[in-house]
Amino acid sequence: MRVNIPPVSQRDTLDTKIKKVFESIGYRIAVLSGKGGVGKSLIASYTAVALSRRGFKVGLLDLDFHGPSSHLFLGLRSRRPAVSFSGIEPVEGPLGVKVMSIAFLTPDEETPIIWRGPMKSSAIIQLLTEVNWGSLDFLVIDMPPGTGDEALTLAQTVKYVDGVLIVTIPSTIALGVVVRAINFAKLVGMKPLGIVENMSYFYCPETEAKYSIFGNSSAELISKKFRIPIVAKIPVDPELQTHIENNNILLLKKPDSPLAKAFDELVDNLLNILNSRKHSENTSNSS
Ligand SMILES: Nc1ncnc2c1ncn2[C@@H]1O[C@H](COP(=O)(O)OP(=O)(O)O)[C@@H](O)[C@H]1O
Ligand SMILES: [Mg+2]
């Protein structure tokens, strides 16, 4: 029997495979934080929905091995993607957001998976090369927290990322953590686009006042030091948890809430930053 093995020159390298998938995606935006629990998944998933609300075609890729949760914010608990010969079909989320998550690859959501190095690498490669995103305006990527080896490996793989949103929370403890995340992003060549301060304040509807319940904001300090704009300050919303448990999307259920409005502002600022970056790139290319 004769087996036709394509010559090396014709075999797709990993790089060309990733390039091919990403070719039809306008912007790849990563969401990064120095530590877990600061609301990275909330920011990634709601930013995706907020962009979709503006009429963009959006995908969300959750690569957080430490507890992928972006799909939960989008009411996609226990969903599974369809797999065909041509690849993995992302799960359709609210407003048509296409979602693919490391959580969809685990046997069930309750069983924690101990991802060992090689498993992680092959899962990442699969998620980067085999998902049929189709053409998208934006792909939002929920990165693992921290700045360790794993994020480093990812950053090398995700060198096609156009920019990063850095998520932080108020408090002096968070300050050192976010500085490390910014330095890390720069080190691996990912351009920080903006800072998102989550749990920034609590808005009391009775008094109409904002309360800094987690301490004073350090976002201005970081913004000034690193010359990275603050794109949003997201309030704490005590109703968020109930909405997640009921598979509801607060952003869509309560579009006039302070939280939803903060995401509108985030999208406005993000689009402005990307537009002005495009403009300055065009100007420098033509001069
Ligand atoms: N602005 C917010 N208001 C209320 N709860 C929040 C807010 N941001 C995050 N949370 C809650 O905090 C927890 C951690 O958020 P998550 O986005 O999963 O963090 P990370 O991805 O950084 O680990 C979740 O239970 C989430 O519902
Ligand atoms: Mg998360």
Short mmCIF file of C-alpha atoms and ligand atoms in Angstrom, two decimals:
data_model
loop_
_atom_site.label_atom_id
_atom_site.label_comp_id
_atom_site.label_asym_id
_atom_site.label_seq_id
_atom_site.Cartn_x
_atom_site.Cartn_y
_atom_site.Cartn_z
CA MET A 1 0.00 0.00 0.00
CA ARG A 2 1.29 3.42 -0.86
CA VAL A 3 0.85 6.17 1.71
CA ASN A 4 1.00 9.72 0.53
CA ILE A 5 2.90 11.71 3.09
CA PRO A 6 3.03 15.40 2.21
CA PRO A 7 6.50 16.89 2.09
CA VAL A 8 7.56 18.96 5.09
CA SER A 9 7.12 22.17 3.10
CA GLN A 10 3.43 21.43 2.70
CA ARG A 11 2.74 20.43 6.27
CA ASP A 12 1.15 23.15 8.30
CA THR A 13 3.36 24.34 11.08
CA LEU A 14 1.70 25.41 14.29
CA ASP A 15 2.38 29.04 13.50
CA THR A 16 0.74 28.93 10.11
CA LYS A 17 -2.24 27.08 11.53
CA ILE A 18 -2.78 29.72 14.21
CA LYS A 19 -2.25 32.46 11.65
CA LYS A 20 -4.87 30.91 9.41
CA VAL A 21 -7.44 30.81 12.21
CA PHE A 22 -6.66 34.34 13.34
CA GLU A 23 -6.55 35.78 9.82
CA SER A 24 -10.30 36.31 9.74
CA ILE A 25 -10.40 37.97 13.17
CA GLY A 26 -10.13 41.76 13.31
CA TYR A 27 -8.80 42.27 16.83
CA ARG A 28 -7.55 39.76 19.38
CA ILE A 29 -7.86 41.29 22.85
CA ALA A 30 -6.46 39.45 25.87
CA VAL A 31 -7.68 40.05 29.41
CA LEU A 32 -5.00 39.62 32.05
CA SER A 33 -4.65 40.07 35.79
CA GLY A 34 -1.83 39.53 38.23
CA LYS A 35 -3.94 37.25 40.42
CA GLY A 36 -7.18 35.29 40.43
CA GLY A 37 -10.48 36.41 41.86
CA VAL A 38 -10.32 40.02 40.72
CA GLY A 39 -13.06 39.65 38.10
CA LYS A 40 -11.05 38.84 34.99
CA SER A 41 -13.73 36.48 33.69
CA LEU A 42 -16.48 39.00 34.36
CA ILE A 43 -14.56 41.61 32.40
CA ALA A 44 -13.75 39.23 29.52
CA SER A 45 -17.28 37.86 29.15
CA TYR A 46 -19.19 41.12 29.62
CA THR A 47 -16.79 43.02 27.34
CA ALA A 48 -17.59 40.43 24.67
CA VAL A 49 -21.34 40.93 25.15
CA ALA A 50 -21.01 44.73 25.30
CA LEU A 51 -19.09 44.68 21.99
CA SER A 52 -21.71 42.41 20.47
CA ARG A 53 -24.41 44.86 21.57
CA ARG A 54 -22.71 47.43 19.36
CA GLY A 55 -23.20 45.17 16.36
CA PHE A 56 -19.74 43.60 16.22
CA LYS A 57 -19.17 39.92 15.57
CA VAL A 58 -17.48 38.67 18.72
CA GLY A 59 -15.85 35.51 20.02
CA LEU A 60 -14.72 34.66 23.53
CA LEU A 61 -11.93 32.18 24.25
CA ASP A 62 -11.42 31.11 27.86
CA LEU A 63 -7.92 29.74 28.36
CA ASP A 64 -7.91 29.95 32.15
CA PHE A 65 -6.82 26.54 33.44
CA HIS A 66 -7.22 27.54 37.06
CA GLY A 67 -11.01 27.58 36.89
CA PRO A 68 -12.48 28.66 33.57
CA SER A 69 -15.63 30.59 34.41
CA SER A 70 -16.31 33.02 31.57
CA HIS A 71 -19.04 30.74 30.19
CA LEU A 72 -20.88 30.88 33.53
CA PHE A 73 -21.24 34.66 33.23
CA LEU A 74 -22.85 34.04 29.84
CA GLY A 75 -25.37 31.45 31.05
CA LEU A 76 -23.59 28.56 29.27
CA ARG A 77 -23.23 26.15 32.17
CA SER A 78 -22.82 22.49 31.08
CA ARG A 79 -22.89 23.31 27.38
CA ARG A 80 -20.74 21.34 24.97
CA PRO A 81 -19.39 22.36 21.57
CA ALA A 82 -20.15 20.29 18.49
CA VAL A 83 -17.12 18.64 16.94
CA SER A 84 -16.98 17.90 13.24
CA PHE A 85 -14.27 16.85 10.81
CA SER A 86 -13.56 20.47 10.10
CA GLY A 87 -12.97 21.33 13.75
CA ILE A 88 -14.70 22.46 16.94
CA GLU A 89 -17.81 24.64 16.64
CA PRO A 90 -17.93 27.32 19.34
CA VAL A 91 -21.03 27.41 21.54
CA GLU A 92 -23.40 30.23 20.66
CA GLY A 93 -23.84 32.57 23.61
CA PRO A 94 -26.00 35.66 24.20
CA LEU A 95 -26.31 38.07 21.26
CA GLY A 96 -24.52 35.53 19.08
CA VAL A 97 -21.19 35.71 20.96
CA LYS A 98 -19.23 32.59 19.96
CA VAL A 99 -17.76 30.96 23.03
CA MET A 100 -15.04 28.37 23.42
CA SER A 101 -13.71 27.46 26.82
CA ILE A 102 -11.26 25.08 28.37
CA ALA A 103 -14.26 24.14 30.58
CA PHE A 104 -16.00 22.64 27.54
CA LEU A 105 -13.14 20.14 27.25
CA THR A 106 -13.48 18.73 30.78
CA PRO A 107 -15.68 15.67 31.50
CA ASP A 108 -17.96 17.69 33.76
CA GLU A 109 -17.80 21.02 35.53
CA GLU A 110 -17.68 19.67 39.06
CA THR A 111 -14.58 17.50 38.58
CA PRO A 112 -11.42 19.52 38.85
CA ILE A 113 -8.81 18.56 36.31
CA ILE A 114 -5.17 18.50 37.20
CA TRP A 115 -3.74 19.78 33.97
CA ARG A 116 -0.18 18.63 33.57
CA GLY A 117 2.23 20.56 31.38
CA PRO A 118 1.92 18.53 28.15
CA MET A 119 -1.89 18.30 28.52
CA LYS A 120 -2.07 22.04 28.93
CA SER A 121 0.04 22.62 25.86
CA SER A 122 -2.00 20.29 23.69
CA ALA A 123 -5.30 21.75 24.95
CA ILE A 124 -4.06 25.27 24.22
CA ILE A 125 -2.89 24.22 20.77
CA GLN A 126 -6.26 22.61 20.09
CA LEU A 127 -8.13 25.70 21.21
CA LEU A 128 -5.92 27.96 19.14
CA THR A 129 -5.95 25.93 15.97
CA GLU A 130 -9.13 23.88 15.72
CA VAL A 131 -11.99 26.22 16.57
CA ASN A 132 -14.13 27.35 13.65
CA TRP A 133 -14.60 30.99 14.60
CA GLY A 134 -15.51 32.10 11.11
CA SER A 135 -14.94 35.80 10.58
CA LEU A 136 -15.01 37.93 13.71
CA ASP A 137 -14.45 41.58 14.50
CA PHE A 138 -13.16 40.77 17.99
CA LEU A 139 -11.87 37.75 19.86
CA VAL A 140 -11.66 38.34 23.61
CA ILE A 141 -9.26 35.95 25.35
CA ASP A 142 -9.53 35.19 29.07
CA MET A 143 -5.92 34.46 30.04
CA PRO A 144 -4.80 32.47 33.08
CA PRO A 145 -4.05 34.75 36.04
CA GLY A 146 -0.55 35.40 37.20
CA THR A 147 2.67 35.88 35.47
CA GLY A 148 4.20 32.46 35.82
CA ASP A 149 5.61 29.99 33.35
CA GLU A 150 2.21 29.01 32.12
CA ALA A 151 1.21 32.53 31.19
CA LEU A 152 4.60 32.89 29.58
CA THR A 153 4.04 29.83 27.40
CA LEU A 154 0.63 31.18 26.50
CA ALA A 155 1.98 34.58 25.71
CA GLN A 156 4.47 33.05 23.31
CA THR A 157 1.67 31.14 21.67
CA VAL A 158 -0.65 34.10 21.72
CA LYS A 159 1.86 36.40 20.11
CA TYR A 160 -0.89 37.34 17.73
CA VAL A 161 -2.69 39.25 20.47
CA ASP A 162 -3.27 42.89 19.49
CA GLY A 163 -3.52 44.26 22.98
CA VAL A 164 -4.26 43.51 26.60
CA LEU A 165 -6.77 44.79 29.10
CA ILE A 166 -5.25 44.68 32.57
CA VAL A 167 -7.75 44.00 35.34
CA THR A 168 -7.14 45.28 38.83
CA ILE A 169 -9.06 46.03 42.01
CA PRO A 170 -8.60 48.87 44.51
CA SER A 171 -6.24 48.28 47.47
CA THR A 172 -2.56 48.60 48.03
CA ILE A 173 -2.08 44.82 47.91
CA ALA A 174 -3.38 44.77 44.35
CA LEU A 175 -0.95 47.51 43.37
CA GLY A 176 2.17 45.30 43.33
CA VAL A 177 0.26 42.53 41.61
CA VAL A 178 -0.99 44.69 38.77
CA VAL A 179 2.44 46.24 38.25
CA ARG A 180 3.86 42.74 37.79
CA ALA A 181 1.10 41.93 35.28
CA ILE A 182 1.86 45.07 33.26
CA ASN A 183 5.59 44.36 33.27
CA PHE A 184 4.89 40.79 32.25
CA ALA A 185 2.67 41.87 29.35
CA LYS A 186 5.37 44.24 28.15
CA LEU A 187 8.10 41.63 28.59
CA VAL A 188 6.36 39.20 26.26
CA GLY A 189 5.46 41.91 23.80
CA MET A 190 1.74 42.24 24.49
CA LYS A 191 0.69 45.86 24.36
CA PRO A 192 -1.38 47.02 27.32
CA LEU A 193 -4.42 48.86 25.93
CA GLY A 194 -6.06 49.90 29.14
CA ILE A 195 -6.63 49.34 32.82
CA VAL A 196 -9.98 48.11 34.11
CA GLU A 197 -10.56 48.67 37.79
CA ASN A 198 -13.13 46.13 38.93
CA MET A 199 -15.06 46.30 42.24
CA SER A 200 -14.12 49.94 42.08
CA TYR A 201 -17.04 51.19 44.17
CA PHE A 202 -20.54 50.35 45.32
CA TYR A 203 -23.32 52.57 44.04
CA CYS A 204 -26.11 52.95 46.58
CA PRO A 205 -29.42 53.64 44.80
CA GLU A 206 -30.95 55.16 47.96
CA THR A 207 -28.29 57.74 48.68
CA GLU A 208 -27.07 57.88 45.04
CA ALA A 209 -23.54 57.95 46.45
CA LYS A 210 -20.54 55.85 45.47
CA TYR A 211 -18.75 54.04 48.28
CA SER A 212 -15.19 52.76 47.96
CA ILE A 213 -15.73 49.59 49.93
CA PHE A 214 -12.47 47.89 48.96
CA GLY A 215 -10.20 50.82 49.64
CA ASN A 216 -8.95 53.70 47.61
CA SER A 217 -8.43 53.43 43.91
CA SER A 218 -4.89 52.88 42.75
CA ALA A 219 -5.86 52.95 39.07
CA GLU A 220 -4.83 56.61 38.56
CA LEU A 221 -1.42 55.95 40.06
CA ILE A 222 -0.81 52.96 37.78
CA SER A 223 -2.20 54.80 34.78
CA LYS A 224 0.15 57.72 35.31
CA LYS A 225 3.21 55.61 36.08
CA PHE A 226 2.82 53.35 33.04
CA ARG A 227 0.96 55.73 30.74
CA ILE A 228 -1.85 53.28 30.24
CA PRO A 229 -5.34 54.77 30.15
CA ILE A 230 -8.08 53.70 32.55
CA VAL A 231 -10.82 52.33 30.32
CA ALA A 232 -13.39 51.63 33.01
CA LYS A 233 -14.19 51.52 36.67
CA ILE A 234 -16.66 48.72 37.23
CA PRO A 235 -18.84 48.86 40.34
CA VAL A 236 -19.60 45.99 42.69
CA ASP A 237 -23.09 44.73 41.99
CA PRO A 238 -24.53 42.52 44.74
CA GLU A 239 -27.10 41.10 42.27
CA LEU A 240 -24.44 39.67 39.97
CA GLN A 241 -24.18 36.31 41.75
CA THR A 242 -27.93 35.67 41.60
CA HIS A 243 -27.95 36.46 37.90
CA ILE A 244 -25.11 33.97 37.31
CA GLU A 245 -26.91 31.26 39.29
CA ASN A 246 -30.04 31.81 37.18
CA ASN A 247 -28.09 31.80 33.91
CA ASN A 248 -29.06 35.45 33.37
CA ILE A 249 -26.79 38.12 31.97
CA LEU A 250 -27.02 41.18 34.20
CA LEU A 251 -25.63 43.39 31.46
CA LEU A 252 -28.63 42.54 29.25
CA LYS A 253 -31.26 42.20 31.98
CA LYS A 254 -30.40 45.57 33.49
CA PRO A 255 -28.91 47.71 30.73
CA ASP A 256 -29.36 50.88 32.81
CA SER A 257 -27.55 49.57 35.88
CA PRO A 258 -24.27 51.26 36.84
CA LEU A 259 -22.46 48.01 36.00
CA ALA A 260 -23.92 47.86 32.47
CA LYS A 261 -23.15 51.54 31.91
CA ALA A 262 -19.55 51.00 33.04
CA PHE A 263 -19.18 48.34 30.34
CA ASP A 264 -20.59 50.76 27.75
CA GLU A 265 -17.90 53.19 28.77
CA LEU A 266 -15.28 50.44 28.58
CA VAL A 267 -16.29 49.67 24.99
CA ASP A 268 -16.34 53.38 24.01
CA ASN A 269 -12.83 53.83 25.37
CA LEU A 270 -11.53 50.61 23.87
CA LEU A 271 -12.86 51.51 20.42
CA ASN A 272 -11.35 55.00 20.68
CA ILE A 273 -7.96 53.58 21.67
CA LEU A 274 -7.99 51.05 18.82
CA ASN A 275 -9.08 53.71 16.33
CA SER A 276 -6.41 56.16 17.36
CA ARG A 277 -3.81 53.41 17.28
CA LYS A 278 -4.89 52.50 13.75
CA HIS A 279 -4.76 56.15 12.77
CA SER A 280 -1.23 56.64 14.12
CA GLU A 281 -0.06 53.40 12.46
CA ASN A 282 -1.49 54.58 9.14
CA THR A 283 0.17 57.98 9.54
CA SER A 284 3.55 56.49 10.38
CA ASN A 285 3.26 54.02 7.47
CA SER A 286 2.50 56.78 4.98
CA SER A 287 5.26 59.13 6.18
N1 LIG B 1 -18.14 43.88 39.88
C1 LIG B 1 -18.53 42.82 40.56
N2 LIG B 1 -19.64 42.84 41.36
C2 LIG B 1 -20.03 41.74 42.05
N3 LIG B 1 -19.37 40.56 42.05
C3 LIG B 1 -18.26 40.48 41.28
C4 LIG B 1 -17.79 41.58 40.50
N4 LIG B 1 -16.67 41.19 39.84
C5 LIG B 1 -16.48 39.90 40.16
N5 LIG B 1 -17.41 39.47 41.04
C6 LIG B 1 -17.51 38.11 41.62
O1 LIG B 1 -16.21 37.74 42.10
C7 LIG B 1 -15.92 36.38 41.78
C8 LIG B 1 -14.63 36.32 40.95
O2 LIG B 1 -14.87 36.89 39.66
P1 LIG B 1 -14.20 36.24 38.37
O3 LIG B 1 -14.54 37.09 37.21
O4 LIG B 1 -14.52 34.79 38.29
O5 LIG B 1 -12.66 36.44 38.76
P2 LIG B 1 -11.33 35.88 38.06
O6 LIG B 1 -11.68 35.45 36.69
O7 LIG B 1 -10.38 37.03 38.09
O8 LIG B 1 -10.85 34.75 38.93
C9 LIG B 1 -17.15 35.84 41.04
O9 LIG B 1 -17.95 35.12 41.94
C10 LIG B 1 -17.87 37.08 40.56
O10 LIG B 1 -19.24 36.87 40.47
MG MG B 2 -11.71 33.49 35.80
#
